[in-house]
């Protein structure tokens, strides 16, 4: 529909008086780092290559279906994932890939860094918004629950993958 990508999408959005704002359809990309026979399935991400060419699975995550474009100011809720009003229509052909668990080592480093930063913040600041989950880092790490999509397991016999919480991941369609 938009052969020239996001640039053409934005141009079309800007020039359509009937559309005031739009939301994305969000997916978490998963790093299937293990297989059922103990070998590495997907290698660590190479940030110099296409990300989608290196990952095969995603997890649909509706809470990240955030507004992307708006012609009017919006009043955002904490975390900047949604707004108070008005309801914003979703464009089912506009995808956003969320990348925190796209690579196991990246995810572990990112979570540790966030934890170290939040420890230096004022208590009121650190407990506001969506920061509460960052304090769980030591427990999640100890209980092997940190970055579950980045520790997903591939089951070649059934051509499926599951994350560490045993939710089935969907395979990215071939383009």
Short mmCIF file of C-alpha atoms in Angstrom, two decimals:
data_model
loop_
_atom_site.label_atom_id
_atom_site.label_comp_id
_atom_site.label_asym_id
_atom_site.label_seq_id
_atom_site.Cartn_x
_atom_site.Cartn_y
_atom_site.Cartn_z
CA UNK A 1 0.00 0.00 0.00
CA UNK A 2 2.92 2.36 0.78
CA UNK A 3 5.79 1.28 -1.50
CA UNK A 4 7.89 4.26 -0.33
CA UNK A 5 7.50 3.27 3.30
CA UNK A 6 6.93 5.52 6.29
CA UNK A 7 7.76 8.70 4.37
CA UNK A 8 4.84 8.07 2.01
CA UNK A 9 2.61 7.04 4.94
CA UNK A 10 3.31 10.33 6.76
CA UNK A 11 2.72 12.34 3.58
CA UNK A 12 -0.64 10.60 3.05
CA UNK A 13 -1.57 11.16 6.71
CA UNK A 14 -0.67 14.86 6.57
CA UNK A 15 -2.75 15.40 3.45
CA UNK A 16 -5.87 13.52 4.52
CA UNK A 17 -8.20 15.93 6.36
CA UNK A 18 -10.39 13.04 7.57
CA UNK A 19 -7.65 11.50 9.71
CA UNK A 20 -6.64 13.44 12.82
CA UNK A 21 -4.49 10.78 14.51
CA UNK A 22 -3.64 7.10 14.24
CA UNK A 23 -2.35 4.22 16.38
CA UNK A 24 0.02 1.37 15.50
CA UNK A 25 -0.38 -2.40 15.86
CA UNK A 26 2.47 -3.46 18.15
CA UNK A 27 4.56 -6.61 18.33
CA UNK A 28 7.42 -7.63 20.62
CA UNK A 29 10.17 -9.28 18.61
CA UNK A 30 11.52 -12.36 20.38
CA UNK A 31 15.02 -13.82 20.47
CA UNK A 32 14.59 -17.58 20.30
CA UNK A 33 17.93 -18.24 21.91
CA UNK A 34 17.48 -21.93 22.71
CA UNK A 35 16.19 -25.03 20.96
CA UNK A 36 14.79 -28.19 22.49
CA UNK A 37 18.10 -29.95 21.86
CA UNK A 38 20.13 -27.29 23.71
CA UNK A 39 21.68 -25.54 20.71
CA UNK A 40 21.39 -21.86 19.89
CA UNK A 41 18.56 -21.28 17.41
CA UNK A 42 18.90 -17.58 16.60
CA UNK A 43 22.27 -15.88 16.98
CA UNK A 44 22.86 -12.63 18.84
CA UNK A 45 21.53 -9.64 16.92
CA UNK A 46 23.84 -7.85 14.52
CA UNK A 47 22.68 -4.23 14.76
CA UNK A 48 24.24 -3.49 11.34
CA UNK A 49 21.87 -5.86 9.56
CA UNK A 50 18.11 -5.90 9.07
CA UNK A 51 16.51 -6.91 12.36
CA UNK A 52 13.60 -8.71 10.71
CA UNK A 53 16.01 -10.84 8.68
CA UNK A 54 17.49 -12.13 11.96
CA UNK A 55 14.35 -12.90 13.94
CA UNK A 56 11.58 -15.37 13.17
CA UNK A 57 9.05 -14.92 15.98
CA UNK A 58 7.01 -12.23 17.68
CA UNK A 59 4.50 -11.86 20.47
CA UNK A 60 1.47 -9.61 19.89
CA UNK A 61 1.29 -7.04 22.67
CA UNK A 62 -1.72 -4.74 22.63
CA UNK A 63 -0.57 -2.43 25.42
CA UNK A 64 2.01 -0.99 23.01
CA UNK A 65 -0.59 -0.05 20.37
CA UNK A 66 0.32 3.57 20.94
CA UNK A 67 -0.64 6.68 19.00
CA UNK A 68 2.03 7.37 16.41
CA UNK A 69 0.82 10.43 14.51
CA UNK A 70 -1.46 13.26 15.53
CA UNK A 71 -2.39 16.62 14.05
CA UNK A 72 -3.55 17.91 17.45
CA UNK A 73 -1.91 17.88 20.91
CA UNK A 74 -2.60 14.76 22.97
CA UNK A 75 -2.70 14.32 26.75
CA UNK A 76 -0.52 11.30 27.44
CA UNK A 77 -0.80 8.85 30.32
CA UNK A 78 2.30 7.81 32.29
CA UNK A 79 4.67 5.75 30.20
CA UNK A 80 3.61 7.41 26.92
CA UNK A 81 1.83 4.31 25.60
CA UNK A 82 -1.70 5.71 25.53
CA UNK A 83 -3.66 8.92 25.90
CA UNK A 84 -6.60 10.01 28.05
CA UNK A 85 -8.90 11.04 25.21
CA UNK A 86 -10.03 10.80 22.52
CA UNK A 87 -10.06 7.19 21.41
CA UNK A 88 -7.65 6.90 18.51
CA UNK A 89 -8.41 4.60 15.60
CA UNK A 90 -5.86 1.96 14.82
CA UNK A 91 -4.38 1.48 11.38
CA UNK A 92 -4.16 -2.31 11.01
CA UNK A 93 -1.44 -1.89 8.37
CA UNK A 94 0.88 0.25 10.51
CA UNK A 95 3.14 -1.98 12.58
CA UNK A 96 5.51 -1.12 15.39
CA UNK A 97 8.12 -3.63 16.52
CA UNK A 98 9.10 -3.35 20.17
CA UNK A 99 12.75 -4.32 20.62
CA UNK A 100 13.66 -4.75 24.31
CA UNK A 101 13.79 -8.56 24.03
CA UNK A 102 15.05 -8.81 20.45
CA UNK A 103 18.41 -10.03 21.81
CA UNK A 104 19.13 -11.92 25.02
CA UNK A 105 22.41 -10.20 25.99
CA UNK A 106 21.07 -6.76 25.02
CA UNK A 107 17.96 -7.31 27.15
CA UNK A 108 19.94 -8.44 30.20
CA UNK A 109 22.33 -5.46 29.91
CA UNK A 110 19.43 -3.03 29.39
CA UNK A 111 17.51 -4.29 32.45
CA UNK A 112 20.61 -4.17 34.65
CA UNK A 113 21.37 -0.61 33.49
CA UNK A 114 17.79 0.54 34.20
CA UNK A 115 18.03 -0.98 37.68
CA UNK A 116 21.34 0.77 38.39
CA UNK A 117 19.93 4.12 37.18
CA UNK A 118 16.70 3.88 39.18
CA UNK A 119 18.72 3.23 42.37
CA UNK A 120 20.22 6.73 41.98
CA UNK A 121 16.85 8.46 41.62
CA UNK A 122 14.88 10.17 44.35
CA UNK A 123 12.42 7.70 45.90
CA UNK A 124 9.34 9.64 44.71
CA UNK A 125 10.71 9.86 41.19
CA UNK A 126 11.74 6.21 41.07
CA UNK A 127 8.34 4.93 42.20
CA UNK A 128 6.29 6.94 39.71
CA UNK A 129 4.79 5.83 36.43
CA UNK A 130 5.96 2.47 35.14
CA UNK A 131 9.23 2.38 37.10
CA UNK A 132 7.94 -0.06 39.73
CA UNK A 133 8.81 -3.12 37.64
CA UNK A 134 12.46 -2.03 37.44
CA UNK A 135 12.85 -2.67 41.18
CA UNK A 136 12.01 -6.33 40.54
CA UNK A 137 15.26 -6.87 38.60
CA UNK A 138 17.11 -8.88 41.32
CA UNK A 139 14.12 -11.17 41.89
CA UNK A 140 13.45 -11.69 38.18
CA UNK A 141 17.12 -12.46 37.57
CA UNK A 142 17.31 -14.87 40.52
CA UNK A 143 14.11 -16.69 39.48
CA UNK A 144 15.15 -16.92 35.81
CA UNK A 145 12.18 -14.72 34.75
CA UNK A 146 14.14 -11.78 33.30
CA UNK A 147 13.62 -11.15 29.56
CA UNK A 148 11.30 -14.13 28.89
CA UNK A 149 10.93 -13.45 25.15
CA UNK A 150 14.72 -13.31 24.82
CA UNK A 151 14.97 -16.77 26.36
CA UNK A 152 12.42 -18.41 24.15
CA UNK A 153 12.74 -21.99 23.06
CA UNK A 154 12.24 -23.36 19.56
CA UNK A 155 10.56 -26.74 19.11
CA UNK A 156 11.54 -27.86 15.59
CA UNK A 157 9.31 -30.93 15.61
CA UNK A 158 6.22 -28.75 15.86
CA UNK A 159 7.63 -25.64 14.11
CA UNK A 160 6.70 -23.42 17.02
CA UNK A 161 8.41 -21.39 19.69
CA UNK A 162 7.41 -20.60 23.24
CA UNK A 163 8.72 -17.98 25.62
CA UNK A 164 9.95 -18.70 29.12
CA UNK A 165 6.39 -18.31 30.40
CA UNK A 166 5.29 -21.01 27.91
CA UNK A 167 3.19 -18.74 25.72
CA UNK A 168 3.29 -19.69 22.08
CA UNK A 169 5.02 -17.17 19.84
CA UNK A 170 3.80 -16.45 16.33
CA UNK A 171 6.07 -16.91 13.33
CA UNK A 172 6.77 -13.78 11.29
CA UNK A 173 5.24 -14.33 7.83
CA UNK A 174 7.67 -14.53 4.93
CA UNK A 175 7.58 -11.33 2.91
#
